[in-house]
């Protein structure tokens, strides 16, 4: 869990905005991820909006980045930006990947 938290914090510290095409939303350039998450470094391009109105992003290797208020669907508001290996639901209001887990890739 410690390395996952450090990797997640790296996103907060190392996200640089670049240009993109989705209605004013910009791509996110992720860098500085720890070795185990090195595949998450690079450009995440906005793909669309989720039901919350927040953009979700995808990298060329298929990794996604999106905000989920309750990634477990348990009613507890985690309020997390998550790296995942699948596209989020754009109609669900929580547990956007449908797996009732907050596990990240």
PDB file of C-alpha atoms in Angstrom:
ATOM      1  CA  UNK A   1       0.000   0.000   0.000  1.00  0.00           C
ATOM      2  CA  UNK A   2       2.862   2.379   0.783  1.00  0.00           C
ATOM      3  CA  UNK A   3       4.305   2.177  -2.727  1.00  0.00           C
ATOM      4  CA  UNK A   4       0.841   2.630  -4.258  1.00  0.00           C
ATOM      5  CA  UNK A   5       0.313   5.744  -2.155  1.00  0.00           C
ATOM      6  CA  UNK A   6       3.722   7.097  -3.143  1.00  0.00           C
ATOM      7  CA  UNK A   7       2.927   6.404  -6.796  1.00  0.00           C
ATOM      8  CA  UNK A   8      -0.432   8.144  -6.475  1.00  0.00           C
ATOM      9  CA  UNK A   9       1.222  11.157  -4.834  1.00  0.00           C
ATOM     10  CA  UNK A  10       3.686  11.286  -7.721  1.00  0.00           C
ATOM     11  CA  UNK A  11       0.741  12.058  -9.994  1.00  0.00           C
ATOM     12  CA  UNK A  12      -0.162  15.046  -7.840  1.00  0.00           C
ATOM     13  CA  UNK A  13       3.403  16.313  -7.821  1.00  0.00           C
ATOM     14  CA  UNK A  14       4.412  15.592 -11.390  1.00  0.00           C
ATOM     15  CA  UNK A  15       1.366  16.244 -13.544  1.00  0.00           C
ATOM     16  CA  UNK A  16       2.114  18.816 -16.223  1.00  0.00           C
ATOM     17  CA  UNK A  17      -0.658  20.043 -18.472  1.00  0.00           C
ATOM     18  CA  UNK A  18      -0.245  20.044 -22.239  1.00  0.00           C
ATOM     19  CA  UNK A  19      -2.648  20.814 -25.074  1.00  0.00           C
ATOM     20  CA  UNK A  20      -5.548  18.540 -25.991  1.00  0.00           C
ATOM     21  CA  UNK A  21      -8.730  18.496 -27.978  1.00  0.00           C
ATOM     22  CA  UNK A  22     -11.703  17.666 -25.718  1.00  0.00           C
ATOM     23  CA  UNK A  23     -13.669  20.894 -25.282  1.00  0.00           C
ATOM     24  CA  UNK A  24     -11.047  22.803 -23.365  1.00  0.00           C
ATOM     25  CA  UNK A  25      -9.683  19.882 -21.336  1.00  0.00           C
ATOM     26  CA  UNK A  26      -5.960  19.338 -21.553  1.00  0.00           C
ATOM     27  CA  UNK A  27      -3.860  16.216 -21.726  1.00  0.00           C
ATOM     28  CA  UNK A  28      -2.035  15.230 -18.559  1.00  0.00           C
ATOM     29  CA  UNK A  29       1.631  14.329 -18.731  1.00  0.00           C
ATOM     30  CA  UNK A  30       2.494  11.909 -15.920  1.00  0.00           C
ATOM     31  CA  UNK A  31       6.132  11.497 -14.935  1.00  0.00           C
ATOM     32  CA  UNK A  32       8.123  10.343 -11.959  1.00  0.00           C
ATOM     33  CA  UNK A  33       6.082   7.245 -11.200  1.00  0.00           C
ATOM     34  CA  UNK A  34       7.872   4.590  -9.181  1.00  0.00           C
ATOM     35  CA  UNK A  35       9.486   1.645 -10.968  1.00  0.00           C
ATOM     36  CA  UNK A  36       6.506  -0.706 -10.524  1.00  0.00           C
ATOM     37  CA  UNK A  37       4.222   1.865 -12.169  1.00  0.00           C
ATOM     38  CA  UNK A  38       6.617   3.092 -14.861  1.00  0.00           C
ATOM     39  CA  UNK A  39       4.085   2.191 -17.591  1.00  0.00           C
ATOM     40  CA  UNK A  40       1.890   5.011 -16.306  1.00  0.00           C
ATOM     41  CA  UNK A  41       4.444   7.669 -17.250  1.00  0.00           C
ATOM     42  CA  UNK A  42       3.482   9.526 -20.388  1.00  0.00           C
ATOM     43  CA  UNK A  43       0.613  11.426 -21.929  1.00  0.00           C
ATOM     44  CA  UNK A  44      -2.984  10.755 -20.921  1.00  0.00           C
ATOM     45  CA  UNK A  45      -5.384  12.288 -23.439  1.00  0.00           C
ATOM     46  CA  UNK A  46      -8.957  13.290 -22.509  1.00  0.00           C
ATOM     47  CA  UNK A  47     -11.523  10.864 -23.942  1.00  0.00           C
ATOM     48  CA  UNK A  48     -14.858  12.073 -22.636  1.00  0.00           C
ATOM     49  CA  UNK A  49     -16.765  12.983 -19.502  1.00  0.00           C
ATOM     50  CA  UNK A  50     -18.097  10.693 -16.786  1.00  0.00           C
ATOM     51  CA  UNK A  51     -21.488  11.163 -15.105  1.00  0.00           C
ATOM     52  CA  UNK A  52     -19.800  13.456 -12.544  1.00  0.00           C
ATOM     53  CA  UNK A  53     -18.886  15.841 -15.354  1.00  0.00           C
ATOM     54  CA  UNK A  54     -15.165  15.189 -14.887  1.00  0.00           C
ATOM     55  CA  UNK A  55     -12.987  14.160 -17.827  1.00  0.00           C
ATOM     56  CA  UNK A  56     -11.440  10.726 -18.087  1.00  0.00           C
ATOM     57  CA  UNK A  57      -8.117  10.133 -19.770  1.00  0.00           C
ATOM     58  CA  UNK A  58      -6.452   7.338 -21.711  1.00  0.00           C
ATOM     59  CA  UNK A  59      -2.828   6.597 -22.569  1.00  0.00           C
ATOM     60  CA  UNK A  60      -1.728   4.927 -25.814  1.00  0.00           C
ATOM     61  CA  UNK A  61      -0.973   1.695 -23.898  1.00  0.00           C
ATOM     62  CA  UNK A  62      -4.618   1.468 -22.729  1.00  0.00           C
ATOM     63  CA  UNK A  63      -4.106   2.743 -19.176  1.00  0.00           C
ATOM     64  CA  UNK A  64      -6.870   5.072 -18.037  1.00  0.00           C
ATOM     65  CA  UNK A  65      -7.129   7.811 -15.435  1.00  0.00           C
ATOM     66  CA  UNK A  66     -10.444   8.952 -13.989  1.00  0.00           C
ATOM     67  CA  UNK A  67     -12.075  10.346 -10.841  1.00  0.00           C
ATOM     68  CA  UNK A  68     -14.432   8.118  -8.871  1.00  0.00           C
ATOM     69  CA  UNK A  69     -16.227   9.385  -5.768  1.00  0.00           C
ATOM     70  CA  UNK A  70     -16.795   5.842  -4.437  1.00  0.00           C
ATOM     71  CA  UNK A  71     -14.606   3.288  -6.213  1.00  0.00           C
ATOM     72  CA  UNK A  72     -15.958   0.427  -4.049  1.00  0.00           C
ATOM     73  CA  UNK A  73     -19.623   1.304  -4.463  1.00  0.00           C
ATOM     74  CA  UNK A  74     -19.910   1.030  -0.671  1.00  0.00           C
ATOM     75  CA  UNK A  75     -21.337   4.461   0.043  1.00  0.00           C
ATOM     76  CA  UNK A  76     -18.042   5.753   1.462  1.00  0.00           C
ATOM     77  CA  UNK A  77     -16.774   8.742  -0.509  1.00  0.00           C
ATOM     78  CA  UNK A  78     -13.150   7.983  -1.378  1.00  0.00           C
ATOM     79  CA  UNK A  79     -12.856  10.871  -3.878  1.00  0.00           C
ATOM     80  CA  UNK A  80      -9.944   9.295  -5.787  1.00  0.00           C
ATOM     81  CA  UNK A  81      -8.309   9.782  -9.119  1.00  0.00           C
ATOM     82  CA  UNK A  82      -7.562   6.219 -10.233  1.00  0.00           C
ATOM     83  CA  UNK A  83      -5.264   4.614 -12.753  1.00  0.00           C
ATOM     84  CA  UNK A  84      -7.016   1.616 -14.289  1.00  0.00           C
ATOM     85  CA  UNK A  85      -6.710  -0.803 -17.170  1.00  0.00           C
ATOM     86  CA  UNK A  86     -10.249  -0.343 -18.446  1.00  0.00           C
ATOM     87  CA  UNK A  87     -12.442   2.514 -19.534  1.00  0.00           C
ATOM     88  CA  UNK A  88     -14.754   3.924 -16.858  1.00  0.00           C
ATOM     89  CA  UNK A  89     -18.515   3.924 -17.141  1.00  0.00           C
ATOM     90  CA  UNK A  90     -19.782   7.288 -18.322  1.00  0.00           C
ATOM     91  CA  UNK A  91     -23.246   6.670 -16.837  1.00  0.00           C
ATOM     92  CA  UNK A  92     -22.480   5.229 -13.374  1.00  0.00           C
ATOM     93  CA  UNK A  93     -22.136   7.741 -10.527  1.00  0.00           C
ATOM     94  CA  UNK A  94     -19.749   5.560  -8.473  1.00  0.00           C
ATOM     95  CA  UNK A  95     -17.692   2.376  -8.843  1.00  0.00           C
ATOM     96  CA  UNK A  96     -17.007   3.389 -12.428  1.00  0.00           C
ATOM     97  CA  UNK A  97     -15.151   0.193 -13.306  1.00  0.00           C
ATOM     98  CA  UNK A  98     -17.833  -2.043 -11.771  1.00  0.00           C
ATOM     99  CA  UNK A  99     -15.450  -4.203  -9.761  1.00  0.00           C
ATOM    100  CA  UNK A 100     -16.363  -2.998  -6.212  1.00  0.00           C
ATOM    101  CA  UNK A 101     -12.664  -2.483  -5.505  1.00  0.00           C
ATOM    102  CA  UNK A 102     -10.371   0.520  -5.346  1.00  0.00           C
ATOM    103  CA  UNK A 103      -7.462  -1.503  -6.731  1.00  0.00           C
ATOM    104  CA  UNK A 104      -5.345   0.424  -9.198  1.00  0.00           C
ATOM    105  CA  UNK A 105      -3.010  -0.899 -11.871  1.00  0.00           C
TER     106      UNK A 105
END
